[in-house]
Coordinates of C-alpha atoms and ligand atoms in Angstrom, one line a residue:
M184 CA 12.4 -37.9 -153.1
I185 CA 13.7 -36.2 -150.0
S186 CA 15.6 -38.7 -147.9
I187 CA 17.2 -42.1 -148.4
L188 CA 14.8 -43.2 -145.7
D189 CA 11.9 -42.7 -148.1
F190 CA 13.1 -45.9 -149.8
T191 CA 13.1 -49.6 -148.8
R192 CA 15.9 -52.1 -149.5
D193 CA 13.7 -53.6 -152.3
D194 CA 13.5 -50.1 -153.9
L195 CA 17.2 -49.8 -153.8
E196 CA 17.8 -53.3 -155.1
K197 CA 15.5 -52.5 -158.1
L198 CA 17.4 -49.2 -158.7
F199 CA 20.7 -51.0 -158.6
E200 CA 19.5 -53.6 -161.1
E201 CA 18.3 -50.8 -163.4
T202 CA 21.7 -49.1 -162.9
D203 CA 23.5 -52.3 -164.0
N204 CA 21.3 -52.2 -167.1
M205 CA 22.1 -48.5 -167.8
R206 CA 25.8 -49.2 -167.3
K207 CA 25.6 -52.0 -169.9
R208 CA 23.7 -49.8 -172.3
L209 CA 26.3 -47.0 -171.9
D210 CA 29.2 -49.5 -172.5
E211 CA 27.5 -50.8 -175.6
G212 CA 26.7 -47.3 -176.9
N213 CA 23.1 -48.4 -177.0
V214 CA 21.1 -46.1 -174.8
P215 CA 17.4 -45.8 -175.8
K216 CA 16.0 -42.2 -175.9
I217 CA 13.1 -43.1 -173.6
L218 CA 12.8 -39.7 -172.0
S219 CA 12.7 -37.7 -175.3
N220 CA 9.3 -36.2 -174.2
S221 CA 10.6 -35.0 -170.8
I222 CA 12.0 -31.7 -169.6
I223 CA 14.0 -31.8 -166.4
A224 CA 14.6 -28.7 -164.3
L225 CA 18.0 -28.4 -162.5
A226 CA 17.4 -25.9 -159.8
F227 CA 20.8 -25.4 -158.2
F228 CA 20.7 -22.6 -155.6
E229 CA 24.1 -23.9 -154.3
P230 CA 27.3 -24.9 -156.2
S231 CA 27.7 -28.4 -157.6
T232 CA 29.9 -30.2 -160.1
R233 CA 29.0 -33.9 -159.9
T234 CA 25.4 -33.9 -158.9
R235 CA 24.3 -31.3 -161.4
M236 CA 26.4 -32.5 -164.3
S237 CA 25.8 -36.2 -163.8
F238 CA 22.0 -35.5 -163.6
E239 CA 22.3 -33.4 -166.8
T240 CA 24.4 -36.1 -168.5
A241 CA 22.0 -38.8 -167.4
A242 CA 19.0 -36.8 -168.7
K243 CA 20.6 -36.1 -172.0
R244 CA 21.8 -39.7 -172.5
L245 CA 18.1 -40.7 -172.2
G246 CA 17.0 -38.1 -174.7
A247 CA 15.4 -35.6 -172.2
N248 CA 15.9 -31.8 -172.4
T249 CA 17.0 -29.8 -169.4
I250 CA 16.5 -26.3 -168.1
S251 CA 18.8 -25.1 -165.4
F252 CA 20.4 -22.4 -163.3
T253 CA 23.5 -22.7 -161.1
S254 CA 23.2 -19.9 -158.6
E255 CA 20.6 -17.4 -157.2
E256 CA 22.5 -14.6 -158.9
A257 CA 21.5 -16.0 -162.3
I258 CA 17.7 -16.0 -161.6
S259 CA 15.1 -13.5 -160.4
V260 CA 15.6 -14.5 -156.8
S261 CA 18.3 -11.8 -157.1
K262 CA 15.5 -9.3 -157.8
G263 CA 13.5 -10.4 -154.7
E264 CA 11.4 -13.3 -156.1
S265 CA 10.7 -16.0 -153.5
F266 CA 11.9 -19.6 -153.6
A267 CA 8.3 -20.7 -153.7
D268 CA 7.5 -18.6 -156.8
T269 CA 10.6 -19.9 -158.5
I270 CA 9.5 -23.5 -157.9
R271 CA 6.0 -22.7 -159.2
M272 CA 7.6 -21.4 -162.4
L273 CA 9.7 -24.6 -162.8
D274 CA 6.6 -26.7 -162.1
G275 CA 4.9 -25.1 -165.0
Y276 CA 7.9 -25.6 -167.4
S277 CA 9.1 -29.1 -166.5
D278 CA 8.2 -32.7 -165.7
L279 CA 10.7 -33.2 -162.8
I280 CA 12.5 -30.7 -160.6
I281 CA 15.9 -31.4 -159.0
V282 CA 16.7 -29.0 -156.2
R283 CA 19.9 -28.2 -154.3
H284 CA 19.7 -25.5 -151.6
K285 CA 21.8 -24.3 -148.6
Y286 CA 18.7 -24.5 -146.3
E287 CA 17.5 -27.7 -144.7
G288 CA 14.0 -28.5 -145.8
A289 CA 14.1 -26.6 -149.1
A290 CA 13.5 -29.7 -151.2
L291 CA 10.6 -30.8 -149.0
F292 CA 9.1 -27.4 -149.3
A293 CA 9.5 -27.5 -153.1
A294 CA 7.8 -30.9 -153.1
E295 CA 4.9 -29.5 -151.2
I296 CA 4.5 -26.7 -153.8
A297 CA 5.1 -28.6 -157.0
K298 CA 2.9 -31.1 -158.8
A299 CA 5.9 -32.5 -160.6
P300 CA 8.2 -34.9 -158.7
V301 CA 11.0 -33.3 -156.8
I302 CA 14.4 -34.8 -156.2
N303 CA 16.5 -33.5 -153.3
A304 CA 20.0 -32.9 -154.6
G305 CA 21.3 -31.7 -151.2
D306 CA 19.6 -29.5 -148.6
G307 CA 22.0 -27.8 -146.2
K308 CA 23.6 -30.3 -143.8
Q309 CA 20.6 -32.6 -143.9
H310 CA 20.0 -35.0 -146.8
H311 CA 21.7 -36.0 -150.1
P312 CA 19.7 -39.1 -151.0
T313 CA 21.0 -39.7 -154.6
Q314 CA 24.6 -39.5 -153.3
A315 CA 23.8 -42.1 -150.7
M316 CA 22.3 -44.3 -153.5
L317 CA 25.4 -43.8 -155.5
D318 CA 27.7 -44.7 -152.5
L319 CA 25.7 -47.9 -151.8
Y320 CA 25.7 -48.9 -155.4
T321 CA 29.5 -48.3 -155.7
I322 CA 30.1 -50.6 -152.7
R323 CA 27.9 -53.2 -154.3
Y324 CA 29.8 -52.7 -157.6
L325 CA 33.2 -53.0 -155.9
K326 CA 32.5 -55.7 -153.3
G327 CA 29.5 -57.5 -154.6
T328 CA 27.5 -56.7 -151.4
V329 CA 27.0 -54.0 -148.8
D330 CA 26.2 -56.7 -146.1
D331 CA 28.8 -58.0 -143.7
L332 CA 31.5 -55.3 -144.4
V333 CA 33.4 -53.2 -141.9
I334 CA 33.1 -49.6 -142.9
G335 CA 34.8 -46.5 -141.6
V336 CA 33.3 -43.1 -142.1
L337 CA 35.9 -40.4 -141.6
G338 CA 35.7 -36.6 -141.4
D339 CA 33.1 -34.0 -140.9
L340 CA 30.2 -36.0 -139.6
K341 CA 28.5 -33.0 -138.0
Y342 CA 27.9 -30.9 -141.1
G343 CA 28.4 -33.4 -144.0
R344 CA 25.0 -34.3 -145.6
A345 CA 26.7 -36.9 -147.8
A346 CA 28.1 -38.8 -144.7
A347 CA 24.8 -38.6 -142.9
S348 CA 22.8 -39.8 -145.9
F349 CA 25.3 -42.6 -146.5
L350 CA 25.0 -43.7 -142.9
L351 CA 21.2 -43.6 -143.0
G352 CA 21.4 -45.6 -146.3
L353 CA 23.5 -48.3 -144.6
T354 CA 20.5 -48.9 -142.3
H355 CA 18.8 -50.6 -145.2
F356 CA 21.6 -53.2 -145.2
R357 CA 23.5 -55.3 -142.7
P358 CA 27.1 -54.1 -142.5
R359 CA 29.1 -55.9 -139.8
R360 CA 30.4 -52.8 -138.1
I361 CA 30.6 -49.0 -138.7
Y362 CA 33.3 -46.8 -137.3
L363 CA 32.5 -43.1 -137.1
I364 CA 35.9 -41.4 -137.1
S365 CA 36.0 -37.6 -136.6
P366 CA 37.6 -34.9 -134.5
Q367 CA 35.6 -34.4 -131.3
E368 CA 34.2 -31.1 -132.6
L369 CA 32.8 -32.8 -135.8
K370 CA 31.0 -35.8 -134.3
L371 CA 27.8 -37.1 -135.8
R372 CA 24.7 -35.1 -134.7
P373 CA 22.9 -36.9 -131.9
E374 CA 19.6 -37.2 -133.8
I375 CA 21.3 -39.1 -136.7
K376 CA 23.2 -41.3 -134.2
E377 CA 20.0 -42.2 -132.5
L378 CA 18.3 -43.1 -135.8
L379 CA 21.3 -45.4 -136.7
M380 CA 21.1 -47.2 -133.4
E381 CA 17.3 -47.5 -133.5
R382 CA 17.6 -49.0 -137.0
G383 CA 20.1 -51.6 -135.7
L384 CA 23.5 -50.4 -137.0
N385 CA 26.5 -51.5 -135.0
I386 CA 28.4 -48.2 -134.6
K387 CA 31.4 -47.1 -132.7
E388 CA 32.7 -43.5 -132.4
L389 CA 36.5 -42.8 -132.5
N390 CA 38.8 -39.8 -132.9
S391 CA 41.6 -41.6 -134.7
L392 CA 41.7 -43.8 -137.8
V393 CA 45.0 -45.6 -137.2
D394 CA 43.7 -48.2 -134.7
V395 CA 40.8 -49.5 -136.9
L396 CA 42.3 -49.0 -140.4
P397 CA 43.6 -52.6 -140.6
E398 CA 40.0 -53.9 -140.1
L399 CA 38.3 -51.8 -142.8
D400 CA 36.8 -53.1 -146.1
I401 CA 35.6 -49.6 -147.0
L402 CA 36.8 -46.2 -145.9
Y403 CA 34.4 -43.3 -146.7
V404 CA 36.2 -40.0 -146.4
T405 CA 34.6 -36.6 -146.4
R406 CA 35.9 -33.0 -146.5
I407 CA 35.4 -30.5 -143.7
Q408 CA 32.4 -28.5 -144.8
K409 CA 33.8 -25.0 -144.3
E410 CA 30.7 -23.3 -145.7
R411 CA 28.5 -24.7 -143.0
F412 CA 30.4 -23.5 -140.0
P413 CA 28.5 -20.7 -138.2
D414 CA 31.8 -19.4 -136.9
L415 CA 34.9 -19.6 -139.2
R416 CA 37.2 -19.6 -136.1
E417 CA 35.7 -23.0 -135.3
Y418 CA 36.6 -24.2 -138.8
E419 CA 40.2 -22.9 -138.3
K420 CA 40.6 -25.1 -135.2
V421 CA 39.7 -28.4 -137.1
K422 CA 40.9 -27.8 -140.7
G423 CA 43.6 -30.2 -141.8
S424 CA 43.0 -32.5 -138.8
Y425 CA 43.2 -35.7 -140.9
R426 CA 44.9 -36.6 -144.2
I427 CA 45.1 -40.0 -145.8
S428 CA 48.4 -40.8 -147.6
S429 CA 49.5 -43.8 -149.6
K430 CA 52.2 -44.5 -147.1
L431 CA 49.6 -44.8 -144.3
L432 CA 47.5 -47.1 -146.5
F433 CA 50.3 -49.4 -147.6
S434 CA 51.5 -49.8 -144.1
L435 CA 48.2 -50.5 -142.3
A436 CA 45.2 -51.1 -144.7
K437 CA 44.0 -54.4 -146.1
K438 CA 45.1 -54.9 -149.7
D439 CA 41.5 -54.8 -150.9
L440 CA 40.4 -51.7 -148.9
K441 CA 38.5 -49.3 -151.1
I442 CA 38.3 -45.6 -150.4
L443 CA 35.2 -43.7 -151.3
H444 CA 34.6 -39.9 -151.1
P445 CA 31.6 -38.0 -152.3
L446 CA 34.0 -35.3 -153.5
P447 CA 35.0 -32.5 -153.8
R448 CA 38.3 -33.3 -152.1
V449 CA 40.3 -30.5 -150.5
D450 CA 43.3 -31.9 -148.6
E451 CA 41.9 -35.0 -146.8
I452 CA 43.3 -37.5 -149.3
S453 CA 46.8 -36.9 -150.7
Y454 CA 47.0 -37.0 -154.5
D455 CA 49.5 -39.9 -154.2
V456 CA 46.5 -42.1 -153.2
D457 CA 44.8 -41.5 -156.6
S458 CA 47.1 -44.0 -158.5
T459 CA 46.7 -46.8 -155.9
S460 CA 44.2 -49.7 -156.0
F461 CA 42.7 -48.2 -152.8
A462 CA 41.2 -45.1 -154.7
A463 CA 37.6 -45.7 -155.8
Y464 CA 36.3 -42.2 -155.6
F465 CA 36.6 -41.4 -159.3
T466 CA 34.9 -44.6 -160.2
Q467 CA 32.2 -43.7 -157.7
A468 CA 31.7 -40.3 -159.3
R469 CA 31.5 -41.9 -162.8
L470 CA 28.9 -44.3 -161.7
G471 CA 26.7 -41.3 -160.8
V472 CA 25.6 -41.2 -164.5
P473 CA 24.1 -44.7 -164.9
L474 CA 22.7 -44.5 -161.4
R475 CA 20.9 -41.2 -162.1
M476 CA 19.8 -42.5 -165.5
A477 CA 18.2 -45.4 -163.7
L478 CA 16.6 -43.1 -161.2
L479 CA 15.2 -40.7 -163.9
K480 CA 13.8 -43.7 -165.8
L481 CA 12.1 -45.2 -162.7
I482 CA 10.6 -41.9 -161.6
L483 CA 9.4 -40.7 -165.0
L484 CA 8.4 -44.0 -166.5
G485 CA 8.0 -46.3 -163.6
G486 CA 9.0 -49.9 -164.5
E487 CA 8.3 -49.3 -168.2
S488 CA 11.0 -48.8 -170.8
Ligands
CP527 N1 29.1 -35.2 -154.2 C1 28.6 -34.0 -154.5 O1 27.4 -33.7 -154.1 O2 29.4 -33.2 -155.3 P1 28.9 -31.8 -155.9 O3 28.7 -30.8 -154.7 O4 30.0 -31.4 -156.9 O5 27.6 -32.0 -156.6

């Protein structure tokens, strides 16, 4: 499971129905331990709070065991062992491998080596498919549909894998219009833009949010990905170039606008937005548990329960 484009709309609808089921089971305190025979490896070569811990929570809620590491320093890669050999070891120890890595293509390479299924939990600036699934599910949860909405995607569209995966995920649906809002230096990479257009998304690029904010049903905000800039002087030029405040939202946004953010947030959304009805990013993060429960079930057990 490398890219959100590996899935069809029907696959996503099935996943969302299973996520509804998991959400209900969690609310009722009635989660069956259907993965009690499974061991899931969490191979995080790069930092993570939400993806790693929501996968771990999801696995444990379903009765699975996990093995994990959270940095290269903690494993024998620090002694010179290769990525490939590390994956071979995890393949021998577990039933499913979840990989996050700073290099594009790392999860695909792991999938070529391992017999066990591999989930890409983020590879460089390229893909973050389970985040895209979560984003799409959250919109469906908040608005009842992903179709026919006006969606703004604001921030670092050049280096942000979550934004790119979300946009690719939207091509499975029929949103009315997508605004790509970023500083000139952080515009969406041409290869992703071409894919969006080929797949029929109605997109428009802008530098400023203010003109389109009154139209938006969803505003997806991302942080500037400092760690992916080849030259930190370039980062210094764009840092802090946008910031969403409650004053801006109350003066220009629709009352039912919802703000999503894959998190972590740095300074792009003021803390005063958190207590408004616009803020949906913490709900989004919480929904990561039932969504990843559904995903683990569908991958490890197929449609059976
Ligand atoms: N959204 C996301 O990928 O967050 P983490 O980096 O904390 O996993």
